[in-house]
């Protein structure tokens, strides 16, 4: 079986964006709108069970703010809050404070040199992806990807497999031609339900989640001078993840 494409999740996978990026942007938005809502580091970890920012806000109000009287135009308010959150999040990205995770740039360049296709498969808003790539990877790196599948283009977000099916359809590839890189249980549930073999690089928020079915679970992709830790699966004697190793996991 030939490996033709690597499908990359974004938040937690390309960069550790949640705690010091998205979370801060949500909180600044709530302050700006005069809402006494605050998502601390621990609460945000629990809220990450719900993917999608608008969905996460609604879930929070329904489960943690039972005394909040929803206005009749609550859906519009959520949309407005989310627009402002996206604006603030993009400002944070533009300040250059959210780096790519170890090994991401190296693996992407290796994959391009080897002629593999690359895709982004994420539930986050499209402009968050392009800004992150531009500010933290390379000004032209959005063009490195053959497909960017993001946000509301499919109604059912991860853990539903829909966004993976959408991306593979655009790539004109089958699940067996691809491998996914994810960081979370919601992510791997989506990719495995789509029939795509999956490698995990964990974050502080996801390290205790259930990754059964993963081809491998790693601390991070590693670099030649800074090896990954293997948490599940096989490393085939390698200390950093390159295309050769992804081919072994895919085989
Ligand atoms: C992560 C998410 C997103 C972000 C917030 O997605 O669940 O909801 O936390 O982004 P992934 P938005 O790991 O698939 O990239 O506010 O733009 O929805
Ligand atoms: Mg993720």
mmCIF file of C-alpha atoms and ligand atoms in Angstrom:
data_model
loop_
_atom_site.group_PDB
_atom_site.id
_atom_site.type_symbol
_atom_site.label_atom_id
_atom_site.label_comp_id
_atom_site.label_asym_id
_atom_site.label_seq_id
_atom_site.Cartn_x
_atom_site.Cartn_y
_atom_site.Cartn_z
ATOM 1 C CA UNK A 1 0.000 0.000 0.000
ATOM 2 C CA UNK A 2 1.482 3.338 -1.068
ATOM 3 C CA UNK A 3 1.151 6.344 1.178
ATOM 4 C CA UNK A 4 -0.090 9.264 -0.958
ATOM 5 C CA UNK A 5 -1.130 11.908 1.567
ATOM 6 C CA UNK A 6 -0.770 13.071 5.146
ATOM 7 C CA UNK A 7 -3.857 14.712 6.652
ATOM 8 C CA UNK A 8 -3.051 17.185 9.431
ATOM 9 C CA UNK A 9 -5.295 18.281 12.247
ATOM 10 C CA UNK A 10 -4.525 21.857 13.363
ATOM 11 C CA UNK A 11 -5.292 22.733 16.988
ATOM 12 C CA UNK A 12 -3.006 20.753 19.280
ATOM 13 C CA UNK A 13 -1.314 19.064 16.313
ATOM 14 C CA UNK A 14 0.342 21.685 14.113
ATOM 15 C CA UNK A 15 0.573 24.044 17.098
ATOM 16 C CA UNK A 16 -0.446 24.071 20.744
ATOM 17 C CA UNK A 17 -3.147 26.683 20.213
ATOM 18 C CA UNK A 18 -5.831 25.908 22.764
ATOM 19 C CA UNK A 19 -4.673 27.037 26.235
ATOM 20 C CA UNK A 20 -2.806 30.220 25.280
ATOM 21 C CA UNK A 21 -4.609 31.012 22.023
ATOM 22 C CA UNK A 22 -8.266 30.052 21.646
ATOM 23 C CA UNK A 23 -8.951 30.100 25.402
ATOM 24 C CA UNK A 24 -7.534 33.608 25.816
ATOM 25 C CA UNK A 25 -9.527 34.840 22.809
ATOM 26 C CA UNK A 26 -12.793 33.436 24.219
ATOM 27 C CA UNK A 27 -12.147 35.083 27.613
ATOM 28 C CA UNK A 28 -11.229 38.480 26.116
ATOM 29 C CA UNK A 29 -14.426 38.334 24.062
ATOM 30 C CA UNK A 30 -16.601 37.553 27.106
ATOM 31 C CA UNK A 31 -14.994 40.501 28.969
ATOM 32 C CA UNK A 32 -15.593 42.807 26.030
ATOM 33 C CA UNK A 33 -19.278 41.857 25.915
ATOM 34 C CA UNK A 34 -19.635 42.400 29.684
ATOM 35 C CA UNK A 35 -20.313 38.722 30.366
ATOM 36 C CA UNK A 36 -19.064 37.272 33.669
ATOM 37 C CA UNK A 37 -17.977 34.088 31.895
ATOM 38 C CA UNK A 38 -14.403 32.947 32.398
ATOM 39 C CA UNK A 39 -12.793 29.745 31.175
ATOM 40 C CA UNK A 40 -9.816 28.841 33.360
ATOM 41 C CA UNK A 41 -7.219 26.314 32.187
ATOM 42 C CA UNK A 42 -8.928 23.380 33.900
ATOM 43 C CA UNK A 43 -12.491 24.250 32.814
ATOM 44 C CA UNK A 44 -11.314 24.809 29.242
ATOM 45 C CA UNK A 45 -9.881 21.279 29.244
ATOM 46 C CA UNK A 46 -13.358 19.953 30.015
ATOM 47 C CA UNK A 47 -14.984 22.207 27.408
ATOM 48 C CA UNK A 48 -12.656 20.836 24.727
ATOM 49 C CA UNK A 49 -14.865 17.735 24.726
ATOM 50 C CA UNK A 50 -17.079 19.850 22.450
ATOM 51 C CA UNK A 51 -15.435 20.754 19.144
ATOM 52 C CA UNK A 52 -16.163 24.042 17.402
ATOM 53 C CA UNK A 53 -16.120 27.433 19.121
ATOM 54 C CA UNK A 54 -19.804 28.276 18.619
ATOM 55 C CA UNK A 55 -20.804 24.796 19.770
ATOM 56 C CA UNK A 56 -18.490 25.158 22.800
ATOM 57 C CA UNK A 57 -20.087 28.480 23.844
ATOM 58 C CA UNK A 58 -23.589 26.983 23.590
ATOM 59 C CA UNK A 59 -22.541 23.910 25.566
ATOM 60 C CA UNK A 60 -21.037 26.122 28.292
ATOM 61 C CA UNK A 61 -24.211 28.180 28.649
ATOM 62 C CA UNK A 62 -26.399 25.065 28.726
ATOM 63 C CA UNK A 63 -24.267 23.136 31.245
ATOM 64 C CA UNK A 64 -22.506 25.743 33.405
ATOM 65 C CA UNK A 65 -24.720 28.863 33.325
ATOM 66 C CA UNK A 66 -28.166 27.619 34.293
ATOM 67 C CA UNK A 67 -28.985 31.071 35.781
ATOM 68 C CA UNK A 68 -28.279 32.858 32.464
ATOM 69 C CA UNK A 69 -31.441 34.003 30.722
ATOM 70 C CA UNK A 70 -30.903 33.505 27.023
ATOM 71 C CA UNK A 71 -32.057 36.477 24.913
ATOM 72 C CA UNK A 72 -34.462 35.686 22.066
ATOM 73 C CA UNK A 73 -31.670 36.337 19.569
ATOM 74 C CA UNK A 74 -29.220 34.035 21.368
ATOM 75 C CA UNK A 75 -28.058 32.375 18.133
ATOM 76 C CA UNK A 76 -27.105 35.796 16.748
ATOM 77 C CA UNK A 77 -25.266 36.619 19.967
ATOM 78 C CA UNK A 78 -23.284 33.378 19.746
ATOM 79 C CA UNK A 79 -22.385 34.186 16.142
ATOM 80 C CA UNK A 80 -21.331 37.721 17.149
ATOM 81 C CA UNK A 81 -19.264 36.463 20.085
ATOM 82 C CA UNK A 82 -17.598 33.945 17.822
ATOM 83 C CA UNK A 83 -16.752 36.558 15.167
ATOM 84 C CA UNK A 84 -15.069 38.710 17.816
ATOM 85 C CA UNK A 85 -13.281 35.670 19.275
ATOM 86 C CA UNK A 86 -11.937 34.841 15.800
ATOM 87 C CA UNK A 87 -10.709 38.419 15.359
ATOM 88 C CA UNK A 88 -8.897 38.388 18.713
ATOM 89 C CA UNK A 89 -7.480 34.906 18.102
ATOM 90 C CA UNK A 90 -6.059 36.079 14.771
ATOM 91 C CA UNK A 91 -4.441 39.052 16.550
ATOM 92 C CA UNK A 92 -2.791 36.622 18.985
ATOM 93 C CA UNK A 93 -1.494 34.542 16.064
ATOM 94 C CA UNK A 94 -0.204 37.658 14.307
ATOM 95 C CA UNK A 95 1.813 38.553 17.421
ATOM 96 C CA UNK A 96 3.819 35.393 16.636
ATOM 97 C CA UNK A 97 3.385 33.904 20.124
ATOM 98 C CA UNK A 98 2.117 30.472 19.022
ATOM 99 C CA UNK A 99 4.944 28.408 17.477
ATOM 100 C CA UNK A 100 4.571 25.262 15.390
ATOM 101 C CA UNK A 101 5.104 22.060 17.362
ATOM 102 C CA UNK A 102 8.498 20.281 17.095
ATOM 103 C CA UNK A 103 9.086 18.479 13.823
ATOM 104 C CA UNK A 104 6.031 19.830 12.001
ATOM 105 C CA UNK A 105 7.914 21.997 9.494
ATOM 106 C CA UNK A 106 10.522 19.286 8.927
ATOM 107 C CA UNK A 107 7.863 16.629 8.266
ATOM 108 C CA UNK A 108 5.895 18.906 5.896
ATOM 109 C CA UNK A 109 9.044 19.689 3.896
ATOM 110 C CA UNK A 110 10.049 16.019 3.815
ATOM 111 C CA UNK A 111 6.564 15.094 2.568
ATOM 112 C CA UNK A 112 6.638 17.729 -0.184
ATOM 113 C CA UNK A 113 10.114 16.594 -1.326
ATOM 114 C CA UNK A 114 8.798 13.032 -1.487
ATOM 115 C CA UNK A 115 5.817 14.111 -3.610
ATOM 116 C CA UNK A 116 3.134 13.367 -1.029
ATOM 117 C CA UNK A 117 -0.067 15.368 -0.959
ATOM 118 C CA UNK A 118 -0.826 17.423 2.129
ATOM 119 C CA UNK A 119 -4.167 18.393 3.629
ATOM 120 C CA UNK A 120 -5.479 20.253 6.655
ATOM 121 C CA UNK A 121 -8.509 18.622 8.278
ATOM 122 C CA UNK A 122 -9.849 20.698 11.156
ATOM 123 C CA UNK A 123 -12.976 21.944 12.883
ATOM 124 C CA UNK A 124 -11.536 25.406 13.429
ATOM 125 C CA UNK A 125 -12.471 28.467 11.357
ATOM 126 C CA UNK A 126 -10.662 28.707 7.956
ATOM 127 C CA UNK A 127 -9.029 32.100 8.610
ATOM 128 C CA UNK A 128 -7.512 30.707 11.845
ATOM 129 C CA UNK A 129 -5.712 28.115 9.725
ATOM 130 C CA UNK A 130 -4.377 30.503 7.110
ATOM 131 C CA UNK A 131 -3.197 33.015 9.738
ATOM 132 C CA UNK A 132 -1.474 30.315 11.794
ATOM 133 C CA UNK A 133 0.300 28.960 8.710
ATOM 134 C CA UNK A 134 1.336 32.429 7.549
ATOM 135 C CA UNK A 135 2.517 33.720 10.934
ATOM 136 C CA UNK A 136 4.002 30.600 12.537
ATOM 137 C CA UNK A 137 5.154 28.383 9.638
ATOM 138 C CA UNK A 138 5.994 30.294 6.468
ATOM 139 C CA UNK A 139 4.336 33.280 4.734
ATOM 140 C CA UNK A 140 3.515 31.068 1.702
ATOM 141 C CA UNK A 141 2.788 27.819 3.523
ATOM 142 C CA UNK A 142 -0.975 27.783 2.853
ATOM 143 C CA UNK A 143 0.092 26.853 -0.701
ATOM 144 C CA UNK A 144 1.954 23.807 0.589
ATOM 145 C CA UNK A 145 -1.428 22.139 1.150
ATOM 146 C CA UNK A 146 -3.469 20.623 -1.652
ATOM 147 C CA UNK A 147 -6.662 20.904 0.420
ATOM 148 C CA UNK A 148 -7.636 22.941 3.474
ATOM 149 C CA UNK A 149 -10.787 21.458 5.004
ATOM 150 C CA UNK A 150 -11.956 23.629 7.882
ATOM 151 C CA UNK A 151 -14.852 24.935 9.930
ATOM 152 C CA UNK A 152 -18.508 24.794 8.965
ATOM 153 C CA UNK A 153 -18.118 23.281 5.465
ATOM 154 C CA UNK A 154 -19.581 20.106 6.960
ATOM 155 C CA UNK A 155 -22.298 20.539 9.602
ATOM 156 C CA UNK A 156 -21.209 17.619 11.788
ATOM 157 C CA UNK A 157 -17.815 18.420 13.324
ATOM 158 C CA UNK A 158 -15.303 15.930 14.773
ATOM 159 C CA UNK A 159 -15.726 13.294 16.218
ATOM 160 C CA UNK A 160 -17.935 12.817 13.131
ATOM 161 C CA UNK A 161 -15.845 11.594 10.163
ATOM 162 C CA UNK A 162 -17.468 14.048 7.688
ATOM 163 C CA UNK A 163 -14.592 16.540 7.426
ATOM 164 C CA UNK A 164 -12.203 13.656 6.609
ATOM 165 C CA UNK A 165 -14.527 12.395 3.877
ATOM 166 C CA UNK A 166 -14.795 15.939 2.482
ATOM 167 C CA UNK A 167 -10.990 16.333 2.379
ATOM 168 C CA UNK A 168 -10.373 12.915 0.771
ATOM 169 C CA UNK A 169 -13.040 13.617 -1.812
ATOM 170 C CA UNK A 170 -11.250 16.879 -2.758
ATOM 171 C CA UNK A 171 -7.887 15.032 -2.839
ATOM 172 C CA UNK A 172 -9.485 12.287 -4.968
ATOM 173 C CA UNK A 173 -7.926 9.707 -2.630
ATOM 174 C CA UNK A 174 -9.234 6.749 -0.652
ATOM 175 C CA UNK A 175 -8.767 6.288 3.125
ATOM 176 C CA UNK A 176 -6.190 3.541 2.452
ATOM 177 C CA UNK A 177 -3.995 6.068 0.574
ATOM 178 C CA UNK A 178 -3.797 8.429 3.552
ATOM 179 C CA UNK A 179 -2.562 8.718 7.122
ATOM 180 C CA UNK A 180 -3.826 11.275 9.650
ATOM 181 C CA UNK A 181 -1.963 13.153 12.369
ATOM 182 C CA UNK A 182 -4.158 14.136 15.316
ATOM 183 C CA UNK A 183 -3.764 15.129 18.981
ATOM 184 C CA UNK A 184 -7.104 14.290 20.584
ATOM 185 C CA UNK A 185 -9.672 11.573 21.165
ATOM 186 C CA UNK A 186 -12.299 13.529 19.203
ATOM 187 C CA UNK A 187 -9.783 13.786 16.372
ATOM 188 C CA UNK A 188 -8.900 10.091 16.247
ATOM 189 C CA UNK A 189 -12.551 9.106 16.485
ATOM 190 C CA UNK A 190 -13.178 11.200 13.377
ATOM 191 C CA UNK A 191 -10.198 9.884 11.407
ATOM 192 C CA UNK A 192 -10.667 6.212 12.353
ATOM 193 C CA UNK A 193 -14.409 6.417 11.584
ATOM 194 C CA UNK A 194 -13.373 7.663 8.147
ATOM 195 C CA UNK A 195 -11.143 4.595 7.794
ATOM 196 C CA UNK A 196 -7.831 6.507 7.967
ATOM 197 C CA UNK A 197 -4.850 5.164 9.913
ATOM 198 C CA UNK A 198 -3.888 7.694 12.559
ATOM 199 C CA UNK A 199 -0.797 8.813 14.454
ATOM 200 C CA UNK A 200 -1.168 10.895 17.617
ATOM 201 C CA UNK A 201 1.061 13.568 19.122
ATOM 202 C CA UNK A 202 -0.378 14.341 22.556
ATOM 203 C CA UNK A 203 -0.705 17.697 24.341
ATOM 204 C CA UNK A 204 -1.082 18.489 28.053
ATOM 205 C CA UNK A 205 -4.841 18.540 27.503
ATOM 206 C CA UNK A 206 -5.035 15.205 25.667
ATOM 207 C CA UNK A 207 -2.260 13.007 27.115
ATOM 208 C CA UNK A 208 -4.648 10.910 29.270
ATOM 209 C CA UNK A 209 -7.271 10.357 26.553
ATOM 210 C CA UNK A 210 -8.095 7.020 24.920
ATOM 211 C CA UNK A 211 -6.077 6.469 21.746
ATOM 212 C CA UNK A 212 -6.908 2.837 21.142
ATOM 213 C CA UNK A 213 -6.673 2.063 17.465
ATOM 214 C CA UNK A 214 -3.823 4.562 16.872
ATOM 215 C CA UNK A 215 -0.933 3.422 14.656
ATOM 216 C CA UNK A 216 1.371 5.162 17.165
ATOM 217 C CA UNK A 217 1.144 7.672 20.004
ATOM 218 C CA UNK A 218 4.070 10.077 20.540
ATOM 219 C CA UNK A 219 4.946 12.994 22.788
ATOM 220 C CA UNK A 220 5.627 15.019 19.610
ATOM 221 C CA UNK A 221 7.146 14.422 16.162
ATOM 222 C CA UNK A 222 10.675 14.913 17.512
ATOM 223 C CA UNK A 223 13.711 16.445 15.864
ATOM 224 C CA UNK A 224 17.104 14.873 15.130
ATOM 225 C CA UNK A 225 18.570 16.618 18.190
ATOM 226 C CA UNK A 226 15.470 16.191 20.386
ATOM 227 C CA UNK A 227 13.878 12.716 20.179
ATOM 228 C CA UNK A 228 10.185 11.985 20.713
ATOM 229 C CA UNK A 229 8.942 9.712 23.507
ATOM 230 C CA UNK A 230 6.970 6.729 22.259
ATOM 231 C CA UNK A 231 3.765 6.250 24.298
ATOM 232 C CA UNK A 232 2.047 3.545 22.215
ATOM 233 C CA UNK A 233 2.972 1.481 19.130
ATOM 234 C CA UNK A 234 6.358 1.012 17.495
ATOM 235 C CA UNK A 235 9.150 3.443 16.630
ATOM 236 C CA UNK A 236 11.062 1.076 14.271
ATOM 237 C CA UNK A 237 14.319 2.307 15.822
ATOM 238 C CA UNK A 238 13.692 5.953 14.873
ATOM 239 C CA UNK A 239 13.875 8.945 17.212
ATOM 240 C CA UNK A 240 12.029 11.502 15.081
ATOM 241 C CA UNK A 241 9.049 11.095 12.767
ATOM 242 C CA UNK A 242 9.750 11.495 9.052
ATOM 243 C CA UNK A 243 7.981 10.216 5.932
ATOM 244 C CA UNK A 244 9.827 6.863 6.174
ATOM 245 C CA UNK A 245 8.356 6.314 9.621
ATOM 246 C CA UNK A 246 4.870 7.390 8.509
ATOM 247 C CA UNK A 247 5.173 4.839 5.686
ATOM 248 C CA UNK A 248 5.990 2.123 8.253
ATOM 249 C CA UNK A 249 2.976 3.083 10.366
ATOM 250 C CA UNK A 250 0.795 3.179 7.253
ATOM 251 C CA UNK A 251 1.932 -0.200 5.915
HETATM 252 C C1 LIG B 1 -10.138 22.278 17.567
HETATM 253 C C2 LIG B 1 -11.433 22.828 17.941
HETATM 254 C C3 LIG B 1 -11.782 24.208 17.608
HETATM 255 C C4 LIG B 1 -11.015 25.293 18.324
HETATM 256 C C5 LIG B 1 -11.760 26.586 18.230
HETATM 257 O O1 LIG B 1 -10.212 21.706 16.285
HETATM 258 O O2 LIG B 1 -12.235 22.137 18.503
HETATM 259 O O3 LIG B 1 -13.112 24.357 17.940
HETATM 260 O O4 LIG B 1 -10.896 24.988 19.707
HETATM 261 O O5 LIG B 1 -11.940 26.968 16.922
HETATM 262 P P1 LIG B 1 -9.047 20.788 15.594
HETATM 263 P P2 LIG B 1 -13.220 27.804 16.426
HETATM 264 O O6 LIG B 1 -8.224 20.130 16.658
HETATM 265 O O7 LIG B 1 -9.841 19.826 14.748
HETATM 266 O O8 LIG B 1 -8.227 21.692 14.715
HETATM 267 O O9 LIG B 1 -13.587 28.752 17.529
HETATM 268 O O10 LIG B 1 -12.758 28.490 15.181
HETATM 269 O O11 LIG B 1 -14.331 26.811 16.173
HETATM 270 MG MG1 LIG B 2 -6.822 18.864 17.549
#
